[in-house]
Tab-separated table of C-alpha atoms in Angstrom:
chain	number	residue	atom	x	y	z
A	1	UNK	CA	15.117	37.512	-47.384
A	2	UNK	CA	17.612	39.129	-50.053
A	3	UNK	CA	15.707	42.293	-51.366
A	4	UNK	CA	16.747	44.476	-54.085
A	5	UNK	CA	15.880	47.618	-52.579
A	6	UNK	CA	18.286	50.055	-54.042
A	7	UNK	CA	16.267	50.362	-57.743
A	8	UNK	CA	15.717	54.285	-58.445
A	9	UNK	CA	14.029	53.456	-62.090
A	10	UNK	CA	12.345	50.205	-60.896
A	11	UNK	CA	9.540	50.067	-58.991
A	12	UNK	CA	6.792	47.235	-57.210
A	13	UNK	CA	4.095	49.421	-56.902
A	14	UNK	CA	1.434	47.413	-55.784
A	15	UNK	CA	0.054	43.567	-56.045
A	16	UNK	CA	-2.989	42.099	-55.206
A	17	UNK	CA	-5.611	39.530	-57.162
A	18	UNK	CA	-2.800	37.802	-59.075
A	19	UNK	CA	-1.044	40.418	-60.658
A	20	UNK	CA	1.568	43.102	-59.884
A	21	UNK	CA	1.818	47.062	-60.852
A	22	UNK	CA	5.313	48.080	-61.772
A	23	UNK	CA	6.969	51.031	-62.923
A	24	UNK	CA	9.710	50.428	-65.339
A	25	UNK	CA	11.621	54.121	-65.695
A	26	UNK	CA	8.727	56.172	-67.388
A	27	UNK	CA	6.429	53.484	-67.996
A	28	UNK	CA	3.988	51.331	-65.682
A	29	UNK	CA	2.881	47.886	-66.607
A	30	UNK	CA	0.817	45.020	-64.882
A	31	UNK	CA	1.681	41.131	-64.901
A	32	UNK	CA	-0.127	38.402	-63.716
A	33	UNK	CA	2.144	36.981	-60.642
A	34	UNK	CA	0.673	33.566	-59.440
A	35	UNK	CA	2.181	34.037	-55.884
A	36	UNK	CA	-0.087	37.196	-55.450
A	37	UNK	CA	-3.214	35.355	-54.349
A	38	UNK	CA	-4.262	38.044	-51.948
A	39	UNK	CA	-7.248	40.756	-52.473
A	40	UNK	CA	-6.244	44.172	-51.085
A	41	UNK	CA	-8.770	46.104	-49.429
A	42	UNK	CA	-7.444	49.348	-51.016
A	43	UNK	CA	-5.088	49.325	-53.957
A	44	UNK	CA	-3.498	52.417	-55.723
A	45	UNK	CA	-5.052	54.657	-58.174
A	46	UNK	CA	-1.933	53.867	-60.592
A	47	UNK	CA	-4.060	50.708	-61.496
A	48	UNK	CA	-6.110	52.371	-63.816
A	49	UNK	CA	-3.518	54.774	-64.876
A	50	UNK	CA	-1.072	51.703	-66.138
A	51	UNK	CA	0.420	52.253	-69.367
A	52	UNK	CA	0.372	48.416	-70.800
A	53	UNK	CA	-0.878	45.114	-69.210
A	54	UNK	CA	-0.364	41.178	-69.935
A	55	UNK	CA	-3.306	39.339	-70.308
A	56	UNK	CA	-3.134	35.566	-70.165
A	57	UNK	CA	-5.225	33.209	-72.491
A	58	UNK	CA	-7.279	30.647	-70.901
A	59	UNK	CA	-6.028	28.137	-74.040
A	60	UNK	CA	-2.239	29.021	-72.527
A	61	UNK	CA	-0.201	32.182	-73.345
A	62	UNK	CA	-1.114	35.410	-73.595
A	63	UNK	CA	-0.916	38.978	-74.970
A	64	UNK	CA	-0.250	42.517	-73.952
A	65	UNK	CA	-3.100	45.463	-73.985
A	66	UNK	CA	-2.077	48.400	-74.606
A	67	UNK	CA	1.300	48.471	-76.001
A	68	UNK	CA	0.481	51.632	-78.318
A	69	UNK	CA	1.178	53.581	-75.136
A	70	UNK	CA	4.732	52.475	-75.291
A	71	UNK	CA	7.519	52.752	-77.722
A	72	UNK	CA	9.116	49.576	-78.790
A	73	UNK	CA	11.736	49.508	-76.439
A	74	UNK	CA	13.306	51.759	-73.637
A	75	UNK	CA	16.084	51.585	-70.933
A	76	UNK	CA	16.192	51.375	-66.927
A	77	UNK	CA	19.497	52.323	-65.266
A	78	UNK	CA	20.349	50.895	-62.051
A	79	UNK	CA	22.317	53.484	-60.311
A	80	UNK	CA	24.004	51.720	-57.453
A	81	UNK	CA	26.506	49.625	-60.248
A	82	UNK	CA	25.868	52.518	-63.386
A	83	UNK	CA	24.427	49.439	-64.873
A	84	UNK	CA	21.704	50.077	-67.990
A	85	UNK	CA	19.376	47.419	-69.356
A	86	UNK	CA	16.821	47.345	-72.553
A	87	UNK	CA	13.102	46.994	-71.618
A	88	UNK	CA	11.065	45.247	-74.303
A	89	UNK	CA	7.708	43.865	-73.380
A	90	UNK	CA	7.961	40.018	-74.749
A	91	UNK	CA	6.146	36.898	-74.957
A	92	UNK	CA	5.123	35.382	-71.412
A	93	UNK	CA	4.760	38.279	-69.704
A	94	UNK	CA	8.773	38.944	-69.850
A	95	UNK	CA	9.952	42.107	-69.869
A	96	UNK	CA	13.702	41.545	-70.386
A	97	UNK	CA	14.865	41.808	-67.115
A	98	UNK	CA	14.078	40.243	-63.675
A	99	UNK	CA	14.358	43.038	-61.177
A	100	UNK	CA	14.845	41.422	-58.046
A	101	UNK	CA	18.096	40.036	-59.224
A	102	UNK	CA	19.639	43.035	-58.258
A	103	UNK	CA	20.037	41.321	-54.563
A	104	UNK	CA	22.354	38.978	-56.090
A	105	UNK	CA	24.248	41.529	-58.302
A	106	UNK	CA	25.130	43.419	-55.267
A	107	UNK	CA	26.327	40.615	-53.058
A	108	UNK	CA	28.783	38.638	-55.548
A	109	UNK	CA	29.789	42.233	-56.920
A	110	UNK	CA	31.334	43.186	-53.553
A	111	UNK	CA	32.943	39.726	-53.527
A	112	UNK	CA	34.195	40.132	-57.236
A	113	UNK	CA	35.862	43.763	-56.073
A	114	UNK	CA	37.156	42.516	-52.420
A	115	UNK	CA	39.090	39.456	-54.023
A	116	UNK	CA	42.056	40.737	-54.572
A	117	UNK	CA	43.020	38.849	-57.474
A	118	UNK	CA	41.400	38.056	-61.105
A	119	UNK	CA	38.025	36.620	-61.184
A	120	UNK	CA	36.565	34.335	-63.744
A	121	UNK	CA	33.169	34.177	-63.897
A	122	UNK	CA	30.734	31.685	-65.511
A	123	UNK	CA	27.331	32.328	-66.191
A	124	UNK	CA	24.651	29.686	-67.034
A	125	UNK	CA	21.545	30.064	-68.542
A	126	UNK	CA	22.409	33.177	-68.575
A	127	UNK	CA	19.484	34.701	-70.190
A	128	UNK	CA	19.712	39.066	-71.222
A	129	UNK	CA	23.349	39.182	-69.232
A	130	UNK	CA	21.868	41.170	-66.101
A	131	UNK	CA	24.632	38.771	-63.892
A	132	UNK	CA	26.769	39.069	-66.610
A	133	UNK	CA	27.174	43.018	-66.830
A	134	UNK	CA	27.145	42.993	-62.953
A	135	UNK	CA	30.202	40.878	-62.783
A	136	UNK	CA	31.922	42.220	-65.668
A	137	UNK	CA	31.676	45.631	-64.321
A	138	UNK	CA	32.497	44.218	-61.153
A	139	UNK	CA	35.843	43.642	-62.754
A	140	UNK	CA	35.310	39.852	-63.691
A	141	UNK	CA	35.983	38.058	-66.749
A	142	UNK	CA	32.643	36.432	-67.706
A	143	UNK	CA	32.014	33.350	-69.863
A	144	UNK	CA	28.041	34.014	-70.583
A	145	UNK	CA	26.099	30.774	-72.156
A	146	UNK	CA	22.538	30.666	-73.118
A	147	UNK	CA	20.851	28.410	-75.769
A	148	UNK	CA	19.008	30.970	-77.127
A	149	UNK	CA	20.844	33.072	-79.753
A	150	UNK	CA	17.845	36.130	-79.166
A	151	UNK	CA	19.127	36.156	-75.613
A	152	UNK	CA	22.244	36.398	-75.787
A	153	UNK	CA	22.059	39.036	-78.733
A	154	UNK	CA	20.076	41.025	-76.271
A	155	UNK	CA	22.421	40.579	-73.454
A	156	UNK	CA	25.529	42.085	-75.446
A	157	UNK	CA	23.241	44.895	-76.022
A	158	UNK	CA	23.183	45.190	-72.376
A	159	UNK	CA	26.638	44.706	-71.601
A	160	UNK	CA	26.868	47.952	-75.134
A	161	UNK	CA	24.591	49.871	-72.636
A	162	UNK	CA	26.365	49.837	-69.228
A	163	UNK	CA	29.966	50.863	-71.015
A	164	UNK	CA	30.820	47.085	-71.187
A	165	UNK	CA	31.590	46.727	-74.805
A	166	UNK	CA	35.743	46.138	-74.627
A	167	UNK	CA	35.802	44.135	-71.129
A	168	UNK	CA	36.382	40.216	-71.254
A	169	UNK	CA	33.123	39.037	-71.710
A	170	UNK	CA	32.757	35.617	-73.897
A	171	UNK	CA	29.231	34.892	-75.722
A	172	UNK	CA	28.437	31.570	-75.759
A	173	UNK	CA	25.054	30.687	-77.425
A	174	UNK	CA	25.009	26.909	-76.717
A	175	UNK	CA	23.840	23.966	-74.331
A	176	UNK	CA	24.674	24.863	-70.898
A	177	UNK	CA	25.683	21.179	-69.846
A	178	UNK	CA	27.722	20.489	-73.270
A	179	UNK	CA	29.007	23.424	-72.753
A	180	UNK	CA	29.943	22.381	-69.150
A	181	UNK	CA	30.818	19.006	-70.039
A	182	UNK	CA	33.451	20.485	-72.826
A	183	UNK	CA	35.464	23.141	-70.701
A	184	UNK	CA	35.790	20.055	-68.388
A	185	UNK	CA	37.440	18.035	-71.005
A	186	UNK	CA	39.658	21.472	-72.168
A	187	UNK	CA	40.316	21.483	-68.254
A	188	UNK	CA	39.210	25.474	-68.205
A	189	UNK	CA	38.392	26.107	-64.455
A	190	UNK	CA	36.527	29.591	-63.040
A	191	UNK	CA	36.414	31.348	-59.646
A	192	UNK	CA	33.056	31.632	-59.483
A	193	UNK	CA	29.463	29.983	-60.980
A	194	UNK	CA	26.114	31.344	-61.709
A	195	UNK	CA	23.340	29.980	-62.306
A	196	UNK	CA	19.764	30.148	-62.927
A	197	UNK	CA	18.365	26.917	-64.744
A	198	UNK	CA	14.983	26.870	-66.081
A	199	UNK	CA	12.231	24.659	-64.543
A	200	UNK	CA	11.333	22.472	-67.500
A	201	UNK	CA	13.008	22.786	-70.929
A	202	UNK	CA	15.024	20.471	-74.039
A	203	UNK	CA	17.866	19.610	-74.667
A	204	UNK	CA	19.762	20.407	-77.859
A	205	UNK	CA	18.676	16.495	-78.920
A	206	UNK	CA	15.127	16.384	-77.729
A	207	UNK	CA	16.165	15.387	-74.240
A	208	UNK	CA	13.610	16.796	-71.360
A	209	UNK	CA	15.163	19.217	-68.467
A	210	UNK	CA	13.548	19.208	-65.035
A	211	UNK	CA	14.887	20.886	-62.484
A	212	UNK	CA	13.632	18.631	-59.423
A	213	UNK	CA	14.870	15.709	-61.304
A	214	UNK	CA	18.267	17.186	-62.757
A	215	UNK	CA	19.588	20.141	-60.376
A	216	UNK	CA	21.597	18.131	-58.240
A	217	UNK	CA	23.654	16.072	-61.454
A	218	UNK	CA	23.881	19.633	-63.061
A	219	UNK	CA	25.567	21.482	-59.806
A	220	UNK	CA	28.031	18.144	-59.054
A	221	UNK	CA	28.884	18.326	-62.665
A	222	UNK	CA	29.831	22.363	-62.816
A	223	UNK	CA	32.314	21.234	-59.546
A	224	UNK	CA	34.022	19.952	-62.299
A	225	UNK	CA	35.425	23.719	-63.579
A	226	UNK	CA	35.827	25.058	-60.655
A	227	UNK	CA	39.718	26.400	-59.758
A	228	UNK	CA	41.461	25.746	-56.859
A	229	UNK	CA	40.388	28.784	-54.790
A	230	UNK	CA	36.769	29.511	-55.754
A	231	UNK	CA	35.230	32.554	-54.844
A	232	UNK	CA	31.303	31.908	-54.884
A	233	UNK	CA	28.849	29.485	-56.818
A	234	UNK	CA	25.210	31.193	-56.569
A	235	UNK	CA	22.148	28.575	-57.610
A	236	UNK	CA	19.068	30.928	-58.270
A	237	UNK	CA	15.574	29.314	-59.030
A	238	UNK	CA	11.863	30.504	-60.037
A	239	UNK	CA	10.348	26.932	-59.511
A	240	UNK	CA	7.625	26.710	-57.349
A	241	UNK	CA	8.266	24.162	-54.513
A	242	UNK	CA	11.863	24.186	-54.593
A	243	UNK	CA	12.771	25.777	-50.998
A	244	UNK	CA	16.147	27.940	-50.754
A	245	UNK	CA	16.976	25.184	-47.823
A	246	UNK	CA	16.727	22.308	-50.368
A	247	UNK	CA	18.880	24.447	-52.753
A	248	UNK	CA	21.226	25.337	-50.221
A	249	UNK	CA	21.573	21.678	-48.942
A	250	UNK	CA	22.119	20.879	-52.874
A	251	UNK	CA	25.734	23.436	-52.669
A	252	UNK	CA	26.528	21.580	-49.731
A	253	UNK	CA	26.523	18.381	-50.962
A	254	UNK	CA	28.368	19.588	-54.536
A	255	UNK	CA	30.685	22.348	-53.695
A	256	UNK	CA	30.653	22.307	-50.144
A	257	UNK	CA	31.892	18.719	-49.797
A	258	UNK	CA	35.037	19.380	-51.549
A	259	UNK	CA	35.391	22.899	-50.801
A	260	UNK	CA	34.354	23.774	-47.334
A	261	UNK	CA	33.178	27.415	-47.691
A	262	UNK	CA	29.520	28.577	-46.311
A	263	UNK	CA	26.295	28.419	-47.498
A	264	UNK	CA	22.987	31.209	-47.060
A	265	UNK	CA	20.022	30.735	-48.504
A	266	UNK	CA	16.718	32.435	-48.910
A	267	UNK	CA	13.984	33.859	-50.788
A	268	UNK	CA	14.667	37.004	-53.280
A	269	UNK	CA	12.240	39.730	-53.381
A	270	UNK	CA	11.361	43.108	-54.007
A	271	UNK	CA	9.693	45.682	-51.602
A	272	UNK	CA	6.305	46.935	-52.118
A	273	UNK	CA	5.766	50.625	-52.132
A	274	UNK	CA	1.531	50.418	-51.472
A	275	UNK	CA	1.932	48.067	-48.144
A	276	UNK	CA	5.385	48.214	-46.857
A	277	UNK	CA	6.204	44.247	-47.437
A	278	UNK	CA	8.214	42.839	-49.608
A	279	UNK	CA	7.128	40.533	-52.700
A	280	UNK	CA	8.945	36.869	-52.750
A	281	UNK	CA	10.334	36.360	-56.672
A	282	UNK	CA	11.899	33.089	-56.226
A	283	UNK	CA	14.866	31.824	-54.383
A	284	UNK	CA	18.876	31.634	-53.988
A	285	UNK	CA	21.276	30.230	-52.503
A	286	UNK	CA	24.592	31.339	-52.332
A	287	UNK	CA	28.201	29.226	-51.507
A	288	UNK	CA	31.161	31.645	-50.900
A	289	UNK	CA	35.155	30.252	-49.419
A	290	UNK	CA	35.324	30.613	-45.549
A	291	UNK	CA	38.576	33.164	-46.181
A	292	UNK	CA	35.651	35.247	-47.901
């Protein structure tokens, strides 16, 4: 598994019954987690001590409790890449930022700083920029595109926080694939992909996204802006179902038909202070050239 276990102001406290106990810097919070369908015998006193919690609606949704406990907003550093992100409990149980990502940050930020040469990054569905400010402060060059302008806005905040305001980062609020599809045409290439595509979602005419149906077209189609000596493509995923081997077998069909290059793939997670193990958060798999 690829763990993020070098968080200081991040922490998995516990999870049990469907939900999860985390510490974000000062603050603890529990979410409902549908992979935690397990019933601890003993769970930690924290519980009851939790400053907020997400409740879900039985109609669909939901809403937080206790929110007067928290200001509006706050910030957790993570101290192994002096990166800083803005914590904001949001709609669907979303904080802002998705923790065990920092697995991912670590691996193509050694890759970024070992290349040797100038790296140009591009990062779909890029959501708040946590890949984004990793790369940049990597030493990248980072095209970030998300569809959703709230996103992105919050993601240049990020990039504000971690001392990333004058490197060359590019916001892009627009359609990931049109976007794709145009820097094809313009015959603008990059190093290195990211990418984390939702599990259902519209297009920017109506048109319905599914990952099981359009993942594989999507990854053959970003081939299409790659340079002539990539450095790593990375396909992340939070849909249930979709095995890291399946994604894996995906990059080897796309970029490792015409590029060579190897392929790992596993589950991300984060480790679990109360029992020892560590949490599975969803799933990556990660192409990098054989000379890397």
């Amino acid at each position: 598994m690829f763990t993020a276990d070098k968080w200081k102001d991040y922490e998995l406290i516990d999870c049990t019954d469907g939900k999860r106990l985390e510490r974000w810097g000062k603050y603890t919070l529990v979410r409902p987690d549908p992979q935690v369908i397990w019933k601890n015998s003993a769970t930690s006193p924290l519980w009851k001590r939790a400053d907020a919690s997400y409740m879900r609606s039985k109609s669909g949704g939901g809403h937080w409790n206790g929110t007067a406990n928290l200001p509006e907003e706050w910030t957790v550093g993570y101290d192994s890449l002096g990166l800083t992100f803005k914590i904001k409990p949001m709609g669907f149980k979303h904080t802002g930022l998705f923790p065990e990502q920092a697995a991912n940050w670590e691996w193509f930020g050694d890759l970024i700083k070992n290349a040797g040469r100038p790296i140009r990054v591009l990062n779909l569905f890029a959501y708040t920029g946590g890949a984004t400010v990793a790369a940049a402060k990597a030493g990248a060059s980072v095209t970030h595109v998300d569809a959703a302008k709230g996103m992105v806005a919050q993601a240049r905040e990020n990039a504000a926080l971690s001392g990333l305001s004058d490197v060359p980062i590019r916001w892009i609020v627009d359609d990931c694939r049109k976007f794709v599809e145009r820097e094809i045409r313009r015959s603008s290439f990059y190093d290195a992909i990211i990418m984390d595509p939702p599990s259902y979602g519209r297009g920017p005419t109506g048109e319905l996204w599914k990952l099981e149906d359009n993942i594989y077209d999507f990854v053959s189609l970003c081939c299409g802006v790659l340079s002539e000596k990539p450095l790593f493509v990375l396909l992340n995923t939070y849909t249930t179902g979709l095995s890291p081997s399946t994604m894996g077998y995906i990059l080897s069909m796309t970029v490792g038909k015409t590029h060579g290059g190897k392929i790992a793939s596993d589950e991300i997670g984060l480790p679990v202070t109360a029992s020892g193990a560590v949490l599975p958060c969803g799933a990556a798999a990660r192409w990098t050239a054989e000379r890397n």
